[in-house]
């Protein structure tokens, strides 16, 4: 540090710029953490929906809800930035509660207009600490013409590993309500087949890092093919995330993968744009689907 200071003495301008950049980043974090608590009540949150393609049928009956935050000062902040902050500072439950309510409201609206979707949403480790989660979701569904089966909760294995006994109890109670469960980002972080076997899940999502550079000869191909086969042996549906190219989709179809999600099919869209996308979607849009 002494050397850095000495060097910096010859470069006062540069030190200032560096310090300024750090202060700005720090200030931004502090503001985001402070404002997170009120983002929901200030109507700054919105959900985008990304279609999940049934590869065999070429049809779309599922979507993932992804959170967006329109901050009054910073504009659109990505969940990659604010979700970890919310998880660290105890605001995540407020966000999760809002997401669940909003998804149920949206499903209700779509159901009433004849658009029957299954929508997945993302759940954090901190949410899996609460045994009341399932009760609250059941109470929310009780008043609405929305089936529990229309909801899918995506959880990572790392989230379950924070407190496995409690998390498994919460997952079982959600499952008993009829909610479907999915393992997100499979293959990253803690992955253990023993853990996977204990989780009452119906679906597994292969992390996009394995899909992005997929070609027939790569190591990723071996991992992806064996993950698909293993999932099917365990009775699970498999989703490939981050499908950006037609050749990836063709390989996934060849390997019997069930579902594809990625920019090739569509980016995440605001609800209304998603509905329009659904209306124009045709199984033949991506050649090779039948
Ligand atoms: P995730 O759940 O794994 O969601 C997939 C992410 O990959 C999304 O980023 C999506 O926009 C992006 N993606 C989808 N297809 C492609 C593709 O073809 N190429 C590339 N490069 N990216 C693709 P997003 O929306 O920025 O979300 C990032 C992460 O933030 C999510 O990863 C999830 O872990 C978290 N997140 C988002 N919404 C929520 C939420 O409501 N609650 C919680 N707890 N976490 C959330
Ligand atoms: Mg997800
Ligand atoms: Mg993922
Ligand atoms: Mg993720």
Short mmCIF file of C-alpha atoms and ligand atoms in Angstrom, two decimals:
data_model
loop_
_atom_site.label_atom_id
_atom_site.label_comp_id
_atom_site.label_asym_id
_atom_site.label_seq_id
_atom_site.Cartn_x
_atom_site.Cartn_y
_atom_site.Cartn_z
CA UNK A 1 0.00 0.00 0.00
CA UNK A 2 2.91 2.31 0.80
CA UNK A 3 4.34 1.78 -2.68
CA UNK A 4 0.97 2.38 -4.23
CA UNK A 5 0.66 5.66 -2.34
CA UNK A 6 4.17 6.70 -3.36
CA UNK A 7 3.41 5.97 -7.02
CA UNK A 8 0.11 7.69 -6.70
CA UNK A 9 1.84 10.82 -5.41
CA UNK A 10 3.27 11.25 -8.91
CA UNK A 11 -0.12 10.63 -10.46
CA UNK A 12 -2.58 12.67 -8.45
CA UNK A 13 -5.04 12.94 -11.32
CA UNK A 14 -5.22 9.23 -11.93
CA UNK A 15 -5.61 8.42 -8.23
CA UNK A 16 -8.52 10.81 -8.06
CA UNK A 17 -10.23 9.20 -11.03
CA UNK A 18 -9.71 5.74 -9.55
CA UNK A 19 -10.97 6.82 -6.15
CA UNK A 20 -13.93 8.56 -7.77
CA UNK A 21 -14.86 5.37 -9.65
CA UNK A 22 -14.70 3.34 -6.48
CA UNK A 23 -16.76 5.86 -4.54
CA UNK A 24 -19.41 5.87 -7.27
CA UNK A 25 -19.64 2.07 -7.27
CA UNK A 26 -19.79 2.03 -3.49
CA UNK A 27 -22.42 4.78 -3.43
CA UNK A 28 -24.47 2.90 -6.00
CA UNK A 29 -24.39 -0.26 -3.87
CA UNK A 30 -25.45 1.64 -0.77
CA UNK A 31 -28.31 3.31 -2.65
CA UNK A 32 -29.46 0.04 -4.20
CA UNK A 33 -29.45 -1.76 -0.84
CA UNK A 34 -31.40 1.11 0.75
CA UNK A 35 -33.92 1.37 -2.12
CA UNK A 36 -34.49 -2.39 -2.51
CA UNK A 37 -36.82 -2.46 0.48
CA UNK A 38 -39.22 -0.05 -1.21
CA UNK A 39 -38.83 -1.17 -4.82
CA UNK A 40 -41.97 -3.33 -4.65
CA UNK A 41 -44.20 -0.81 -2.87
CA UNK A 42 -42.94 1.98 -5.18
CA UNK A 43 -44.06 -0.04 -8.22
CA UNK A 44 -40.52 -0.14 -9.62
CA UNK A 45 -40.47 -3.91 -10.20
CA UNK A 46 -41.64 -5.70 -13.29
CA UNK A 47 -41.46 -9.20 -14.70
CA UNK A 48 -40.18 -10.25 -18.09
CA UNK A 49 -41.20 -13.63 -19.50
CA UNK A 50 -38.93 -15.89 -21.54
CA UNK A 51 -40.55 -18.75 -23.49
CA UNK A 52 -39.46 -22.36 -22.90
CA UNK A 53 -39.81 -24.38 -26.09
CA UNK A 54 -41.11 -27.96 -26.06
CA UNK A 55 -38.50 -29.27 -28.51
CA UNK A 56 -40.42 -32.32 -29.76
CA UNK A 57 -43.78 -30.60 -30.26
CA UNK A 58 -42.27 -27.29 -31.34
CA UNK A 59 -44.77 -25.59 -29.03
CA UNK A 60 -44.56 -23.16 -26.15
CA UNK A 61 -46.66 -23.68 -23.03
CA UNK A 62 -44.09 -22.56 -20.48
CA UNK A 63 -42.15 -19.42 -19.61
CA UNK A 64 -39.68 -18.25 -16.98
CA UNK A 65 -40.50 -15.05 -15.10
CA UNK A 66 -37.38 -12.89 -14.66
CA UNK A 67 -37.32 -9.89 -12.37
CA UNK A 68 -36.45 -6.39 -13.57
CA UNK A 69 -35.97 -3.28 -11.46
CA UNK A 70 -36.57 0.15 -12.94
CA UNK A 71 -34.68 2.29 -10.44
CA UNK A 72 -35.70 6.02 -10.36
CA UNK A 73 -32.06 7.15 -10.50
CA UNK A 74 -30.13 4.34 -12.21
CA UNK A 75 -32.73 3.10 -14.68
CA UNK A 76 -32.92 -0.64 -15.41
CA UNK A 77 -30.77 -2.57 -12.94
CA UNK A 78 -30.08 -6.21 -13.78
CA UNK A 79 -30.99 -9.00 -11.36
CA UNK A 80 -27.38 -10.17 -11.61
CA UNK A 81 -26.56 -7.00 -9.65
CA UNK A 82 -29.46 -6.52 -7.24
CA UNK A 83 -30.48 -10.11 -6.37
CA UNK A 84 -27.15 -10.86 -4.60
CA UNK A 85 -27.50 -7.55 -2.70
CA UNK A 86 -31.07 -8.45 -1.70
CA UNK A 87 -29.91 -11.89 -0.58
CA UNK A 88 -27.13 -10.42 1.56
CA UNK A 89 -29.25 -7.73 3.20
CA UNK A 90 -32.47 -9.56 4.00
CA UNK A 91 -34.65 -7.94 1.30
CA UNK A 92 -35.00 -11.01 -0.87
CA UNK A 93 -38.15 -12.31 0.82
CA UNK A 94 -39.95 -9.04 -0.01
CA UNK A 95 -38.94 -9.42 -3.66
CA UNK A 96 -39.87 -13.11 -3.79
CA UNK A 97 -43.28 -12.42 -2.26
CA UNK A 98 -43.89 -9.75 -4.90
CA UNK A 99 -42.76 -12.06 -7.74
CA UNK A 100 -45.05 -14.90 -6.60
CA UNK A 101 -48.06 -12.57 -6.29
CA UNK A 102 -47.38 -10.99 -9.65
CA UNK A 103 -46.98 -14.35 -11.41
CA UNK A 104 -50.23 -15.65 -9.90
CA UNK A 105 -52.00 -12.43 -10.93
CA UNK A 106 -50.60 -12.77 -14.46
CA UNK A 107 -51.56 -16.45 -14.71
CA UNK A 108 -55.07 -15.56 -13.58
CA UNK A 109 -55.32 -12.91 -16.28
CA UNK A 110 -53.94 -15.20 -18.98
CA UNK A 111 -56.20 -18.10 -17.89
CA UNK A 112 -59.24 -15.84 -18.18
CA UNK A 113 -58.26 -15.03 -21.76
CA UNK A 114 -57.64 -18.67 -22.68
CA UNK A 115 -53.85 -18.49 -22.59
CA UNK A 116 -52.86 -21.42 -20.37
CA UNK A 117 -49.22 -21.21 -19.38
CA UNK A 118 -46.97 -22.84 -16.84
CA UNK A 119 -44.68 -20.16 -15.39
CA UNK A 120 -41.48 -20.72 -13.47
CA UNK A 121 -39.93 -18.25 -11.03
CA UNK A 122 -36.65 -18.14 -9.15
CA UNK A 123 -36.34 -18.81 -5.43
CA UNK A 124 -33.30 -17.96 -3.29
CA UNK A 125 -31.64 -19.89 -0.46
CA UNK A 126 -33.07 -17.42 2.08
CA UNK A 127 -36.63 -18.19 0.89
CA UNK A 128 -36.07 -21.88 1.63
CA UNK A 129 -35.57 -21.06 5.29
CA UNK A 130 -39.25 -20.32 5.83
CA UNK A 131 -41.66 -23.14 6.54
CA UNK A 132 -44.52 -20.70 5.92
CA UNK A 133 -43.65 -20.35 2.22
CA UNK A 134 -45.94 -23.18 1.07
CA UNK A 135 -48.81 -22.04 3.32
CA UNK A 136 -48.60 -18.53 1.93
CA UNK A 137 -48.60 -19.74 -1.67
CA UNK A 138 -51.55 -22.06 -0.97
CA UNK A 139 -53.49 -19.16 0.60
CA UNK A 140 -52.69 -16.98 -2.40
CA UNK A 141 -53.88 -19.64 -4.85
CA UNK A 142 -57.06 -20.39 -2.88
CA UNK A 143 -58.81 -17.23 -4.06
CA UNK A 144 -57.81 -17.55 -7.72
CA UNK A 145 -58.64 -19.67 -10.73
CA UNK A 146 -54.99 -20.66 -11.00
CA UNK A 147 -53.81 -24.26 -10.49
CA UNK A 148 -50.77 -24.92 -8.31
CA UNK A 149 -49.49 -27.04 -11.22
CA UNK A 150 -49.14 -23.85 -13.29
CA UNK A 151 -46.37 -22.70 -10.95
CA UNK A 152 -42.78 -23.93 -11.09
CA UNK A 153 -40.22 -22.87 -8.49
CA UNK A 154 -36.62 -22.90 -9.73
CA UNK A 155 -33.97 -23.48 -7.07
CA UNK A 156 -30.23 -24.00 -7.32
CA UNK A 157 -28.48 -26.84 -5.57
CA UNK A 158 -26.25 -24.29 -3.83
CA UNK A 159 -29.38 -22.72 -2.31
CA UNK A 160 -30.45 -26.10 -0.96
CA UNK A 161 -26.95 -26.76 0.42
CA UNK A 162 -27.06 -23.75 2.78
CA UNK A 163 -29.34 -25.67 5.15
CA UNK A 164 -30.26 -28.94 3.41
CA UNK A 165 -32.60 -30.39 6.06
CA UNK A 166 -34.73 -27.26 6.32
CA UNK A 167 -34.66 -26.64 2.56
CA UNK A 168 -35.81 -30.19 1.78
CA UNK A 169 -38.66 -29.82 4.26
CA UNK A 170 -39.77 -26.60 2.55
CA UNK A 171 -39.45 -28.19 -0.91
CA UNK A 172 -41.59 -31.15 0.17
CA UNK A 173 -44.28 -28.84 1.53
CA UNK A 174 -44.30 -26.89 -1.75
CA UNK A 175 -44.53 -30.12 -3.69
CA UNK A 176 -47.42 -31.29 -1.49
CA UNK A 177 -49.27 -28.14 -2.53
CA UNK A 178 -48.93 -29.24 -6.16
CA UNK A 179 -46.24 -26.74 -7.14
CA UNK A 180 -43.64 -28.09 -9.57
CA UNK A 181 -39.94 -27.83 -8.72
CA UNK A 182 -36.95 -27.38 -10.98
CA UNK A 183 -33.18 -27.43 -10.39
CA UNK A 184 -31.64 -24.29 -11.90
CA UNK A 185 -28.06 -23.84 -13.18
CA UNK A 186 -27.36 -27.57 -12.92
CA UNK A 187 -23.68 -28.41 -13.19
CA UNK A 188 -22.38 -25.25 -11.51
CA UNK A 189 -21.52 -24.92 -7.83
CA UNK A 190 -22.43 -27.80 -5.59
CA UNK A 191 -23.70 -30.68 -7.68
CA UNK A 192 -24.17 -33.99 -6.02
CA UNK A 193 -26.22 -36.87 -7.32
CA UNK A 194 -27.00 -37.90 -3.74
CA UNK A 195 -28.47 -34.44 -3.10
CA UNK A 196 -30.35 -34.48 -6.40
CA UNK A 197 -31.96 -37.80 -5.55
CA UNK A 198 -33.29 -36.38 -2.28
CA UNK A 199 -34.89 -33.34 -3.89
CA UNK A 200 -38.57 -33.74 -4.87
CA UNK A 201 -38.02 -32.10 -8.27
CA UNK A 202 -39.62 -32.74 -11.68
CA UNK A 203 -37.22 -30.79 -13.88
CA UNK A 204 -33.53 -30.06 -14.28
CA UNK A 205 -32.08 -27.08 -16.14
CA UNK A 206 -28.61 -27.55 -17.60
CA UNK A 207 -26.61 -24.37 -17.01
CA UNK A 208 -26.04 -22.19 -20.04
CA UNK A 209 -22.25 -22.40 -19.69
CA UNK A 210 -22.49 -25.98 -21.06
CA UNK A 211 -24.82 -25.06 -23.90
CA UNK A 212 -23.17 -21.94 -25.29
CA UNK A 213 -20.27 -23.59 -27.12
CA UNK A 214 -21.91 -26.92 -27.69
CA UNK A 215 -20.73 -28.92 -30.66
CA UNK A 216 -20.68 -32.62 -31.30
CA UNK A 217 -17.03 -33.15 -30.33
CA UNK A 218 -16.71 -30.94 -27.25
CA UNK A 219 -16.42 -32.01 -23.60
CA UNK A 220 -19.62 -30.06 -23.08
CA UNK A 221 -21.36 -32.46 -25.45
CA UNK A 222 -20.41 -35.41 -23.23
CA UNK A 223 -21.63 -33.58 -20.13
CA UNK A 224 -24.89 -32.47 -21.75
CA UNK A 225 -25.71 -35.88 -23.25
CA UNK A 226 -25.04 -37.74 -20.03
CA UNK A 227 -27.01 -35.17 -18.00
CA UNK A 228 -29.99 -35.63 -20.32
CA UNK A 229 -29.80 -39.43 -20.03
CA UNK A 230 -29.32 -39.32 -16.26
CA UNK A 231 -32.28 -36.95 -15.84
CA UNK A 232 -34.52 -39.20 -17.89
CA UNK A 233 -33.42 -42.21 -15.84
CA UNK A 234 -34.44 -40.29 -12.71
CA UNK A 235 -37.79 -39.42 -14.34
CA UNK A 236 -36.94 -35.73 -14.73
CA UNK A 237 -37.64 -33.39 -17.63
CA UNK A 238 -34.56 -31.60 -18.97
CA UNK A 239 -34.29 -27.96 -20.01
CA UNK A 240 -31.28 -26.53 -21.83
CA UNK A 241 -30.67 -22.88 -20.93
CA UNK A 242 -28.90 -20.32 -23.10
CA UNK A 243 -29.75 -21.81 -26.50
CA UNK A 244 -28.52 -19.14 -28.90
CA UNK A 245 -27.89 -21.01 -32.14
CA UNK A 246 -29.91 -23.27 -34.41
CA UNK A 247 -27.14 -25.89 -34.44
CA UNK A 248 -27.37 -26.14 -30.64
CA UNK A 249 -31.11 -26.73 -30.83
CA UNK A 250 -30.58 -29.38 -33.53
CA UNK A 251 -28.09 -31.24 -31.31
CA UNK A 252 -30.38 -30.99 -28.29
CA UNK A 253 -33.25 -32.44 -30.33
CA UNK A 254 -31.01 -35.26 -31.53
CA UNK A 255 -30.03 -36.01 -27.93
CA UNK A 256 -33.65 -36.09 -26.79
CA UNK A 257 -33.61 -32.95 -24.64
CA UNK A 258 -37.18 -31.96 -23.70
CA UNK A 259 -37.13 -28.17 -23.49
CA UNK A 260 -35.02 -25.30 -24.81
CA UNK A 261 -34.75 -21.75 -23.51
CA UNK A 262 -32.59 -19.03 -25.00
CA UNK A 263 -32.21 -16.04 -27.29
CA UNK A 264 -32.65 -18.26 -30.38
CA UNK A 265 -36.27 -18.75 -29.36
CA UNK A 266 -36.78 -15.37 -27.70
CA UNK A 267 -35.24 -12.96 -25.24
CA UNK A 268 -37.19 -12.33 -22.04
CA UNK A 269 -40.09 -9.98 -22.89
CA UNK A 270 -42.49 -7.72 -20.95
CA UNK A 271 -45.87 -9.46 -20.44
CA UNK A 272 -47.64 -7.74 -23.32
CA UNK A 273 -44.83 -8.30 -25.79
CA UNK A 274 -44.70 -11.91 -24.63
CA UNK A 275 -48.41 -12.34 -25.42
CA UNK A 276 -47.86 -10.92 -28.90
CA UNK A 277 -44.89 -13.22 -29.36
CA UNK A 278 -47.09 -16.18 -28.35
CA UNK A 279 -49.69 -15.20 -30.95
CA UNK A 280 -47.20 -15.13 -33.81
CA UNK A 281 -45.22 -18.19 -32.71
CA UNK A 282 -45.49 -21.18 -35.01
CA UNK A 283 -43.84 -24.58 -34.59
CA UNK A 284 -42.27 -24.15 -38.02
CA UNK A 285 -40.63 -20.85 -37.02
CA UNK A 286 -37.46 -22.76 -36.16
CA UNK A 287 -36.84 -25.14 -39.04
CA UNK A 288 -36.44 -28.72 -37.93
CA UNK A 289 -39.19 -28.59 -35.32
CA UNK A 290 -42.21 -30.66 -36.21
P1 LIG B 1 -31.44 -17.78 -14.30
O1 LIG B 1 -32.60 -18.10 -13.42
O2 LIG B 1 -30.50 -18.88 -14.63
O3 LIG B 1 -32.08 -17.12 -15.59
C1 LIG B 1 -31.54 -17.21 -16.87
C2 LIG B 1 -30.76 -15.97 -17.24
O4 LIG B 1 -30.13 -16.17 -18.50
C3 LIG B 1 -31.62 -14.71 -17.42
O5 LIG B 1 -30.84 -13.58 -17.07
C4 LIG B 1 -31.87 -14.72 -18.92
O6 LIG B 1 -32.20 -13.45 -19.45
C5 LIG B 1 -30.54 -15.18 -19.42
N1 LIG B 1 -30.63 -15.85 -20.73
C6 LIG B 1 -31.66 -16.56 -21.24
N2 LIG B 1 -31.37 -17.03 -22.47
C7 LIG B 1 -30.11 -16.62 -22.75
C8 LIG B 1 -29.24 -16.82 -23.87
O7 LIG B 1 -29.57 -17.45 -24.88
N3 LIG B 1 -28.01 -16.24 -23.78
C9 LIG B 1 -27.60 -15.52 -22.69
N4 LIG B 1 -26.37 -15.00 -22.71
N5 LIG B 1 -28.40 -15.33 -21.61
C10 LIG B 1 -29.63 -15.88 -21.65
P2 LIG B 1 -31.40 -12.43 -16.11
O8 LIG B 1 -32.84 -12.16 -16.40
O9 LIG B 1 -30.43 -11.30 -16.17
O10 LIG B 1 -31.33 -13.12 -14.68
C11 LIG B 1 -30.09 -13.50 -14.12
C12 LIG B 1 -30.28 -14.30 -12.88
O11 LIG B 1 -30.87 -13.51 -11.85
C13 LIG B 1 -31.23 -15.50 -13.04
O12 LIG B 1 -30.56 -16.59 -13.63
C14 LIG B 1 -31.61 -15.76 -11.60
O13 LIG B 1 -30.60 -16.49 -10.94
C15 LIG B 1 -31.65 -14.35 -11.03
N6 LIG B 1 -33.05 -13.88 -11.01
C16 LIG B 1 -33.80 -13.31 -11.98
N7 LIG B 1 -35.04 -13.04 -11.54
C17 LIG B 1 -35.09 -13.47 -10.24
C18 LIG B 1 -36.11 -13.48 -9.22
O14 LIG B 1 -37.27 -13.07 -9.42
N8 LIG B 1 -35.75 -14.00 -8.00
C19 LIG B 1 -34.49 -14.49 -7.76
N9 LIG B 1 -34.24 -14.99 -6.53
N10 LIG B 1 -33.53 -14.51 -8.69
C20 LIG B 1 -33.82 -14.00 -9.92
MG1 LIG B 2 -33.99 -19.59 -13.42
MG1 LIG B 3 -30.25 -20.73 -14.86
MG1 LIG B 4 -28.69 -18.24 -12.41
#
